[in-house]
Amino acid sequence: MIPVRPPSPRAHVGLYVHHVGSGHRHRACALADALVARGVAVTGLSSAPRPAAWPDPSGAWVRLEPDDEPAPDLDADVTAHGRLHWAPLRHPGQARRTAQLSAWLAATRPGLLVSDVSQEVTLLARLHGVPVVSVLLPGRRDDAAHALGLGVSEEVVGFWPPSAAGMTLGLPRDVAERVRALGGQSRFVPAVPSTDRTGRT
C-alpha cells in the first residue's frame, strides 16, 4: 500500500490520523494491520482516541493535544497568510501538540510518516528529516497549503482507480505527476463469491 521503498521489519512507521471523519481512521487501521503483520512497528498519532480496531499490543497510539479547543481567537490569522490550513496564533493546545509530535519524531526517528491528512504535520515531519507519504483527497486542491505540503512529500497517494480521471484539480504539475492512484481500500476482508446449484455466481 505504501509505494515508497517497503519498510524493513525493523522500521517504524508513524500514521497521522485526522480526527474529523471516520475514513482516515479506517484507512489507518487497515494499513496498521498490514504493517504489523509484516513485523513493522506502527504508531498512530491523532487527537482522536485510539480506535478499538487498532492492532494490539504491537501498535502504539499517541493521543495528541487538540488544537481547536478552546476556540482560538478567530479574528487572528489562522492560516499564516494563506500558506497553511490551520495554524492558530497563541494557542496553547497547538503549542503542546507540535511539541508532542516533535518529541515523538526525535525520539522514535521513524523510517516513514503517512499523513492522512495534514499539511502542517507533513511539513513538521519533513523538517525533522522524516520522509512523508501524503494521502490526497478528491476535489480542488489549488491552495498554497496543499502545494507546499504535497510538494515536500516523497509520495502522494489517492484511493481511487488508476483509470479515474479528474479526481483532483489545481495541483501544481510537479505534484500531479507524482500522484499514485492506489484503487479503493476497505477495512473488510473481501468475500469469496459463492456458487449456487445452477452454477451461477
XYZ file of C-alpha atoms in Angstrom:
201
model
C 0.000 0.000 0.000
C 2.918 2.361 0.678
C 4.519 2.976 -2.714
C 7.935 4.112 -1.452
C 10.668 1.652 -0.527
C 8.965 -1.085 1.553
C 9.795 -0.647 5.249
C 12.010 -3.330 6.735
C 10.794 -5.372 9.706
C 12.970 -3.155 11.912
C 11.436 0.060 10.585
C 8.975 2.217 12.470
C 6.105 3.901 10.649
C 4.060 6.763 12.039
C 0.465 7.180 10.871
C -1.037 10.623 11.375
C -4.815 10.217 11.551
C -7.039 13.277 11.169
C -9.695 13.330 13.882
C -12.607 14.560 11.723
C -14.478 11.855 9.813
C -14.117 8.093 10.020
C -12.401 7.404 6.693
C -8.969 8.466 7.970
C -9.328 6.107 10.943
C -10.498 3.148 8.832
C -7.597 3.598 6.396
C -5.090 3.840 9.234
C -6.374 0.686 10.954
C -6.206 -1.332 7.710
C -2.686 -0.096 6.988
C -1.543 -0.689 10.567
C -2.803 -4.286 10.444
C -0.908 -4.914 7.203
C 2.322 -3.392 8.531
C 2.183 -5.174 11.889
C 1.642 -8.474 10.042
C 4.952 -7.779 8.279
C 6.754 -7.112 11.548
C 6.832 -3.319 11.163
C 6.357 -1.220 14.295
C 3.479 1.224 13.954
C 2.416 4.267 15.951
C -0.825 6.146 15.407
C -0.742 9.905 16.003
C -4.055 11.693 16.427
C -6.115 13.879 18.713
C -8.849 11.244 18.342
C -8.966 8.352 20.825
C -7.301 5.063 19.950
C -9.702 3.043 17.761
C -10.944 -0.277 19.060
C -9.686 -1.897 15.835
C -6.126 -0.622 16.297
C -3.676 -3.560 16.422
C -2.787 -4.553 19.955
C -0.258 -4.879 21.503
C 2.012 -4.234 18.520
C 0.534 -0.879 17.558
C 1.164 2.159 19.735
C -1.067 5.229 19.815
C -0.119 8.796 20.775
C -3.116 10.901 21.781
C -2.283 14.417 20.653
C -3.470 17.596 22.291
C -6.423 19.154 20.453
C -5.567 22.320 18.573
C -9.132 23.612 18.272
C -10.305 23.607 21.915
C -10.964 26.069 23.375
C -11.687 28.036 20.240
C -8.776 30.329 19.329
C -9.183 33.981 18.530
C -10.692 33.651 15.082
C -10.060 37.333 14.422
C -6.370 36.463 14.254
C -4.823 34.938 11.144
C -5.118 31.131 11.494
C -3.737 30.370 8.015
C -0.330 32.129 8.161
C -1.324 34.468 5.337
C -2.898 31.620 3.371
C 0.200 29.415 3.424
C -1.261 26.857 5.880
C -4.707 25.449 6.631
C -4.715 25.709 10.413
C -2.048 27.458 12.463
C -3.809 29.484 15.172
C -1.738 32.110 16.941
C -1.002 31.914 20.660
C -2.985 28.693 21.069
C -1.684 26.544 23.958
C -3.104 23.321 22.527
C -1.337 23.954 19.222
C 1.958 24.535 21.033
C 1.648 21.346 23.095
C 0.529 19.339 20.056
C 3.504 20.281 17.891
C 5.823 19.700 20.860
C 4.359 16.194 21.252
C 4.893 15.441 17.581
C 8.421 16.823 17.601
C 9.310 14.817 20.706
C 7.978 11.608 19.146
C 9.752 12.225 15.837
C 13.061 12.965 17.561
C 12.840 10.022 19.980
C 11.486 7.410 17.550
C 13.214 8.510 14.342
C 10.628 6.706 12.185
C 11.539 5.498 8.747
C 8.337 6.959 7.326
C 5.310 9.027 8.271
C 1.975 8.656 6.491
C -0.066 11.853 6.732
C -3.833 11.364 6.384
C -4.346 14.288 6.258
C -2.482 17.388 7.431
C -0.174 19.649 5.501
C 1.116 21.074 8.785
C 2.056 17.636 10.152
C 3.634 16.812 6.795
C 5.838 19.898 6.999
C 6.781 19.249 10.617
C 7.839 15.679 9.869
C 9.806 16.711 6.793
C 11.621 19.396 8.812
C 12.687 16.580 11.149
C 14.156 14.757 8.157
C 11.429 12.123 8.029
C 10.107 11.113 4.578
C 6.355 11.569 4.236
C 3.681 9.836 2.190
C 0.682 12.165 1.916
C -2.863 10.983 1.329
C -4.705 13.136 -1.188
C -8.477 13.514 -1.114
C -10.597 14.171 -4.218
C -11.522 17.739 -5.020
C -9.906 21.044 -5.888
C -6.502 21.330 -4.243
C -5.110 24.528 -5.715
C -4.396 26.379 -2.477
C -0.916 27.302 -1.252
C -1.038 24.939 1.729
C -1.664 21.873 -0.436
C 1.028 22.954 -2.888
C 3.515 23.264 -0.030
C 2.658 20.087 1.895
C 2.229 17.838 -1.111
C 5.263 19.392 -2.725
C 7.601 18.265 0.064
C 6.110 14.751 0.263
C 8.088 11.823 -1.070
C 4.904 10.251 -2.416
C 1.306 11.396 -2.854
C -1.395 8.720 -2.944
C -5.112 8.688 -3.631
C -7.638 5.921 -3.047
C -9.350 5.770 -6.420
C -8.795 3.587 -9.509
C -5.874 4.493 -11.774
C -8.369 4.754 -14.631
C -10.336 7.519 -12.875
C -9.717 11.000 -14.286
C -10.258 14.431 -12.793
C -10.289 13.317 -9.154
C -8.238 16.334 -8.121
C -7.988 19.760 -9.680
C -5.496 22.580 -9.456
C -2.434 20.632 -8.343
C 0.937 22.006 -9.438
C 2.270 19.994 -12.339
C 5.184 18.509 -10.397
C 2.775 17.244 -7.724
C 0.143 15.985 -10.183
C 2.773 13.910 -11.960
C 3.681 12.172 -8.676
C 0.153 11.235 -7.575
C -0.357 7.472 -7.418
C -3.897 6.138 -7.577
C -3.944 3.027 -5.395
C -7.531 1.961 -6.013
C -10.199 1.512 -3.394
C -9.486 0.384 0.141
C -11.802 -1.405 2.524
C -11.491 -2.399 6.150
C -13.498 -5.541 5.340
C -11.999 -8.799 4.096
C -13.251 -9.438 0.532
C -15.864 -12.171 0.424
C -15.371 -15.153 -1.880
C -18.322 -15.353 -4.324
C -20.423 -18.411 -3.702
C -21.858 -20.605 -6.483
C -25.431 -21.800 -6.309
C -26.646 -25.156 -7.637
C -27.225 -23.774 -11.133
C -23.600 -22.753 -11.450
C -24.398 -19.059 -11.296
C -22.360 -16.783 -9.034
